[in-house]
């Protein structure tokens, strides 16, 4: 049985690492197509080497353009790759342009699509990611949902039955596998001279924050008002916009290049608070029981808000952000809840796809 896995962004590399391992155990022949959506060395290559992902079977080297340019070129490149192998399934992850492109290319060739992280909704149609995930879900033949809430979202849209499987979250599989390994191999805390629980980790990359001058200024001003040291791995888009808008970084912000996965895990596990606009980082904060502030108007992971680990703050003014950060330091959330499954999502996904051709 052949599966073509389409990935292109760093969160997808992380998720695919555990599923690829389970494919090997299940006897599935996997072909990895890397679209090139994340092409920077620290956003791509290091993840393949650290996580043991095999070299992509096809690298499309598409990135750096607009959403429309990238998606169109990806569809063309993925279609060519699929015609060469004609897999039994195309597997896509999450909600990126690579996800949508892989889905469109597959369904046009009548190849069934399996979607990992199906059913997530922010209910904000202005987000490109929301459009990508909705279209992908409605075109997919198998929908692997991480939580009960995701399954219920699909049911409200008329998607139910045997095509929807609540398997848990592959990111929880990853956290269990690499959490201890990061402590053994990463030296990022020593390199940056950081003490555990004495810094705030911040990540900013979403278009609605980076491309809006007032929101980006608000975020940077809120970070500058903190008494804690801020560690900010700088996404290429964020770096470009800071330069374009001629903004200065606060003195308490330690700006670093994007880091590999194991270094990022160490930074997350040992932070006092995490401030982010990333969907994946929100979950990782919960896995390591670190309070999180999400710089958006909404989140796909409402479970984390309900459990007290996540506070959603839209970055329109400084004070609500600084208040949320201070309150998060002294308000632990629910320590016993396990909304993301038992850490065997990758195994369930691989077994379901392997048996689909038997």
mmCIF file with all atom_site columns, N, CA, C and O in Angstrom, residues 174-195:
data_model
loop_
_atom_site.group_PDB
_atom_site.id
_atom_site.type_symbol
_atom_site.label_atom_id
_atom_site.label_alt_id
_atom_site.label_comp_id
_atom_site.label_asym_id
_atom_site.label_entity_id
_atom_site.label_seq_id
_atom_site.pdbx_PDB_ins_code
_atom_site.Cartn_x
_atom_site.Cartn_y
_atom_site.Cartn_z
_atom_site.occupancy
_atom_site.B_iso_or_equiv
_atom_site.pdbx_formal_charge
_atom_site.auth_seq_id
_atom_site.auth_comp_id
_atom_site.auth_asym_id
_atom_site.auth_atom_id
_atom_site.pdbx_PDB_model_num
ATOM 1  N N  . UNK A 1 174 ? 4.141  13.270 19.973 1.00 0.00 ? 174 UNK A N  1
ATOM 2  C CA . UNK A 1 174 ? 5.462  13.883 19.814 1.00 0.00 ? 174 UNK A CA 1
ATOM 3  C C  . UNK A 1 174 ? 5.993  14.369 21.159 1.00 0.00 ? 174 UNK A C  1
ATOM 4  O O  . UNK A 1 174 ? 7.166  14.171 21.493 1.00 0.00 ? 174 UNK A O  1
ATOM 5  N N  . UNK A 1 175 ? 5.129  15.013 21.939 1.00 0.00 ? 175 UNK A N  1
ATOM 6  C CA . UNK A 1 175 ? 5.557  15.540 23.245 1.00 0.00 ? 175 UNK A CA 1
ATOM 7  C C  . UNK A 1 175 ? 6.043  14.422 24.147 1.00 0.00 ? 175 UNK A C  1
ATOM 8  O O  . UNK A 1 175 ? 7.053  14.566 24.854 1.00 0.00 ? 175 UNK A O  1
ATOM 9  N N  . UNK A 1 176 ? 5.347  13.296 24.141 1.00 0.00 ? 176 UNK A N  1
ATOM 10 C CA . UNK A 1 176 ? 5.757  12.166 24.962 1.00 0.00 ? 176 UNK A CA 1
ATOM 11 C C  . UNK A 1 176 ? 7.081  11.584 24.486 1.00 0.00 ? 176 UNK A C  1
ATOM 12 O O  . UNK A 1 176 ? 7.935  11.191 25.290 1.00 0.00 ? 176 UNK A O  1
ATOM 13 N N  . UNK A 1 177 ? 7.273  11.550 23.175 1.00 0.00 ? 177 UNK A N  1
ATOM 14 C CA . UNK A 1 177 ? 8.478  10.938 22.624 1.00 0.00 ? 177 UNK A CA 1
ATOM 15 C C  . UNK A 1 177 ? 9.718  11.804 22.812 1.00 0.00 ? 177 UNK A C  1
ATOM 16 O O  . UNK A 1 177 ? 10.784 11.306 23.161 1.00 0.00 ? 177 UNK A O  1
ATOM 17 N N  . UNK A 1 178 ? 9.558  13.110 22.587 1.00 0.00 ? 178 UNK A N  1
ATOM 18 C CA . UNK A 1 178 ? 10.736 13.974 22.545 1.00 0.00 ? 178 UNK A CA 1
ATOM 19 C C  . UNK A 1 178 ? 10.936 14.841 23.785 1.00 0.00 ? 178 UNK A C  1
ATOM 20 O O  . UNK A 1 178 ? 11.962 15.519 23.905 1.00 0.00 ? 178 UNK A O  1
ATOM 21 N N  . UNK A 1 179 ? 9.954  14.835 24.704 1.00 0.00 ? 179 UNK A N  1
ATOM 22 C CA . UNK A 1 179 ? 10.083 15.690 25.881 1.00 0.00 ? 179 UNK A CA 1
ATOM 23 C C  . UNK A 1 179 ? 11.325 15.416 26.694 1.00 0.00 ? 179 UNK A C  1
ATOM 24 O O  . UNK A 1 179 ? 12.089 16.331 27.036 1.00 0.00 ? 179 UNK A O  1
ATOM 25 N N  . UNK A 1 180 ? 11.574 14.147 26.998 1.00 0.00 ? 180 UNK A N  1
ATOM 26 C CA . UNK A 1 180 ? 12.766 13.816 27.779 1.00 0.00 ? 180 UNK A CA 1
ATOM 27 C C  . UNK A 1 180 ? 14.032 13.882 26.936 1.00 0.00 ? 180 UNK A C  1
ATOM 28 O O  . UNK A 1 180 ? 15.104 14.240 27.435 1.00 0.00 ? 180 UNK A O  1
ATOM 29 N N  . UNK A 1 181 ? 13.904 13.544 25.669 1.00 0.00 ? 181 UNK A N  1
ATOM 30 C CA . UNK A 1 181 ? 15.077 13.583 24.779 1.00 0.00 ? 181 UNK A CA 1
ATOM 31 C C  . UNK A 1 181 ? 15.637 14.987 24.662 1.00 0.00 ? 181 UNK A C  1
ATOM 32 O O  . UNK A 1 181 ? 16.854 15.187 24.592 1.00 0.00 ? 181 UNK A O  1
ATOM 33 N N  . UNK A 1 182 ? 14.758 15.990 24.673 1.00 0.00 ? 182 UNK A N  1
ATOM 34 C CA . UNK A 1 182 ? 15.219 17.377 24.582 1.00 0.00 ? 182 UNK A CA 1
ATOM 35 C C  . UNK A 1 182 ? 16.101 17.733 25.772 1.00 0.00 ? 182 UNK A C  1
ATOM 36 O O  . UNK A 1 182 ? 17.126 18.412 25.623 1.00 0.00 ? 182 UNK A O  1
ATOM 37 N N  . UNK A 1 183 ? 15.708 17.273 26.953 1.00 0.00 ? 183 UNK A N  1
ATOM 38 C CA . UNK A 1 183 ? 16.505 17.567 28.145 1.00 0.00 ? 183 UNK A CA 1
ATOM 39 C C  . UNK A 1 183 ? 17.880 16.953 28.111 1.00 0.00 ? 183 UNK A C  1
ATOM 40 O O  . UNK A 1 183 ? 18.822 17.476 28.710 1.00 0.00 ? 183 UNK A O  1
ATOM 41 N N  . UNK A 1 184 ? 18.019 15.849 27.397 1.00 0.00 ? 184 UNK A N  1
ATOM 42 C CA . UNK A 1 184 ? 19.308 15.160 27.320 1.00 0.00 ? 184 UNK A CA 1
ATOM 43 C C  . UNK A 1 184 ? 20.239 15.762 26.270 1.00 0.00 ? 184 UNK A C  1
ATOM 44 O O  . UNK A 1 184 ? 21.461 15.743 26.438 1.00 0.00 ? 184 UNK A O  1
ATOM 45 N N  . UNK A 1 185 ? 19.666 16.299 25.188 1.00 0.00 ? 185 UNK A N  1
ATOM 46 C CA . UNK A 1 185 ? 20.518 16.719 24.070 1.00 0.00 ? 185 UNK A CA 1
ATOM 47 C C  . UNK A 1 185 ? 20.583 18.225 23.847 1.00 0.00 ? 185 UNK A C  1
ATOM 48 O O  . UNK A 1 185 ? 21.553 18.727 23.277 1.00 0.00 ? 185 UNK A O  1
ATOM 49 N N  . UNK A 1 186 ? 19.565 18.976 24.283 1.00 0.00 ? 186 UNK A N  1
ATOM 50 C CA . UNK A 1 186 ? 19.552 20.416 24.020 1.00 0.00 ? 186 UNK A CA 1
ATOM 51 C C  . UNK A 1 186 ? 20.380 21.175 25.058 1.00 0.00 ? 186 UNK A C  1
ATOM 52 O O  . UNK A 1 186 ? 20.303 20.883 26.255 1.00 0.00 ? 186 UNK A O  1
ATOM 53 N N  . UNK A 1 187 ? 21.119 22.154 24.586 1.00 0.00 ? 187 UNK A N  1
ATOM 54 C CA . UNK A 1 187 ? 21.901 23.028 25.462 1.00 0.00 ? 187 UNK A CA 1
ATOM 55 C C  . UNK A 1 187 ? 21.496 24.490 25.292 1.00 0.00 ? 187 UNK A C  1
ATOM 56 O O  . UNK A 1 187 ? 22.253 25.401 25.584 1.00 0.00 ? 187 UNK A O  1
ATOM 57 N N  . UNK A 1 188 ? 20.270 24.701 24.828 1.00 0.00 ? 188 UNK A N  1
ATOM 58 C CA . UNK A 1 188 ? 19.824 26.048 24.507 1.00 0.00 ? 188 UNK A CA 1
ATOM 59 C C  . UNK A 1 188 ? 19.747 26.947 25.743 1.00 0.00 ? 188 UNK A C  1
ATOM 60 O O  . UNK A 1 188 ? 20.080 28.130 25.683 1.00 0.00 ? 188 UNK A O  1
ATOM 61 N N  . UNK A 1 189 ? 19.339 26.394 26.886 1.00 0.00 ? 189 UNK A N  1
ATOM 62 C CA . UNK A 1 189 ? 19.252 27.228 28.093 1.00 0.00 ? 189 UNK A CA 1
ATOM 63 C C  . UNK A 1 189 ? 20.625 27.716 28.525 1.00 0.00 ? 189 UNK A C  1
ATOM 64 O O  . UNK A 1 189 ? 20.799 28.884 28.886 1.00 0.00 ? 189 UNK A O  1
ATOM 65 N N  . UNK A 1 190 ? 21.602 26.810 28.477 1.00 0.00 ? 190 UNK A N  1
ATOM 66 C CA . UNK A 1 190 ? 22.967 27.192 28.842 1.00 0.00 ? 190 UNK A CA 1
ATOM 67 C C  . UNK A 1 190 ? 23.530 28.203 27.839 1.00 0.00 ? 190 UNK A C  1
ATOM 68 O O  . UNK A 1 190 ? 24.180 29.185 28.236 1.00 0.00 ? 190 UNK A O  1
ATOM 69 N N  . UNK A 1 191 ? 23.258 27.965 26.574 1.00 0.00 ? 191 UNK A N  1
ATOM 70 C CA . UNK A 1 191 ? 23.786 28.849 25.527 1.00 0.00 ? 191 UNK A CA 1
ATOM 71 C C  . UNK A 1 191 ? 23.240 30.267 25.676 1.00 0.00 ? 191 UNK A C  1
ATOM 72 O O  . UNK A 1 191 ? 23.975 31.251 25.491 1.00 0.00 ? 191 UNK A O  1
ATOM 73 N N  . UNK A 1 192 ? 21.959 30.379 26.032 1.00 0.00 ? 192 UNK A N  1
ATOM 74 C CA . UNK A 1 192 ? 21.333 31.697 26.162 1.00 0.00 ? 192 UNK A CA 1
ATOM 75 C C  . UNK A 1 192 ? 21.388 32.238 27.592 1.00 0.00 ? 192 UNK A C  1
ATOM 76 O O  . UNK A 1 192 ? 20.877 33.324 27.852 1.00 0.00 ? 192 UNK A O  1
ATOM 77 N N  . UNK A 1 193 ? 22.018 31.458 28.493 1.00 0.00 ? 193 UNK A N  1
ATOM 78 C CA . UNK A 1 193 ? 22.152 31.850 29.898 1.00 0.00 ? 193 UNK A CA 1
ATOM 79 C C  . UNK A 1 193 ? 20.779 32.112 30.530 1.00 0.00 ? 193 UNK A C  1
ATOM 80 O O  . UNK A 1 193 ? 20.544 33.145 31.174 1.00 0.00 ? 193 UNK A O  1
ATOM 81 N N  . UNK A 1 194 ? 19.874 31.151 30.356 1.00 0.00 ? 194 UNK A N  1
ATOM 82 C CA . UNK A 1 194 ? 18.517 31.269 30.876 1.00 0.00 ? 194 UNK A CA 1
ATOM 83 C C  . UNK A 1 194 ? 18.328 30.359 32.086 1.00 0.00 ? 194 UNK A C  1
ATOM 84 O O  . UNK A 1 194 ? 18.817 29.230 32.092 1.00 0.00 ? 194 UNK A O  1
ATOM 85 N N  . UNK A 1 195 ? 17.607 30.852 33.080 1.00 0.00 ? 195 UNK A N  1
ATOM 86 C CA . UNK A 1 195 ? 17.229 30.049 34.238 1.00 0.00 ? 195 UNK A CA 1
ATOM 87 C C  . UNK A 1 195 ? 15.798 29.583 34.073 1.00 0.00 ? 195 UNK A C  1
ATOM 88 O O  . UNK A 1 195 ? 14.923 30.368 33.666 1.00 0.00 ? 195 UNK A O  1
#
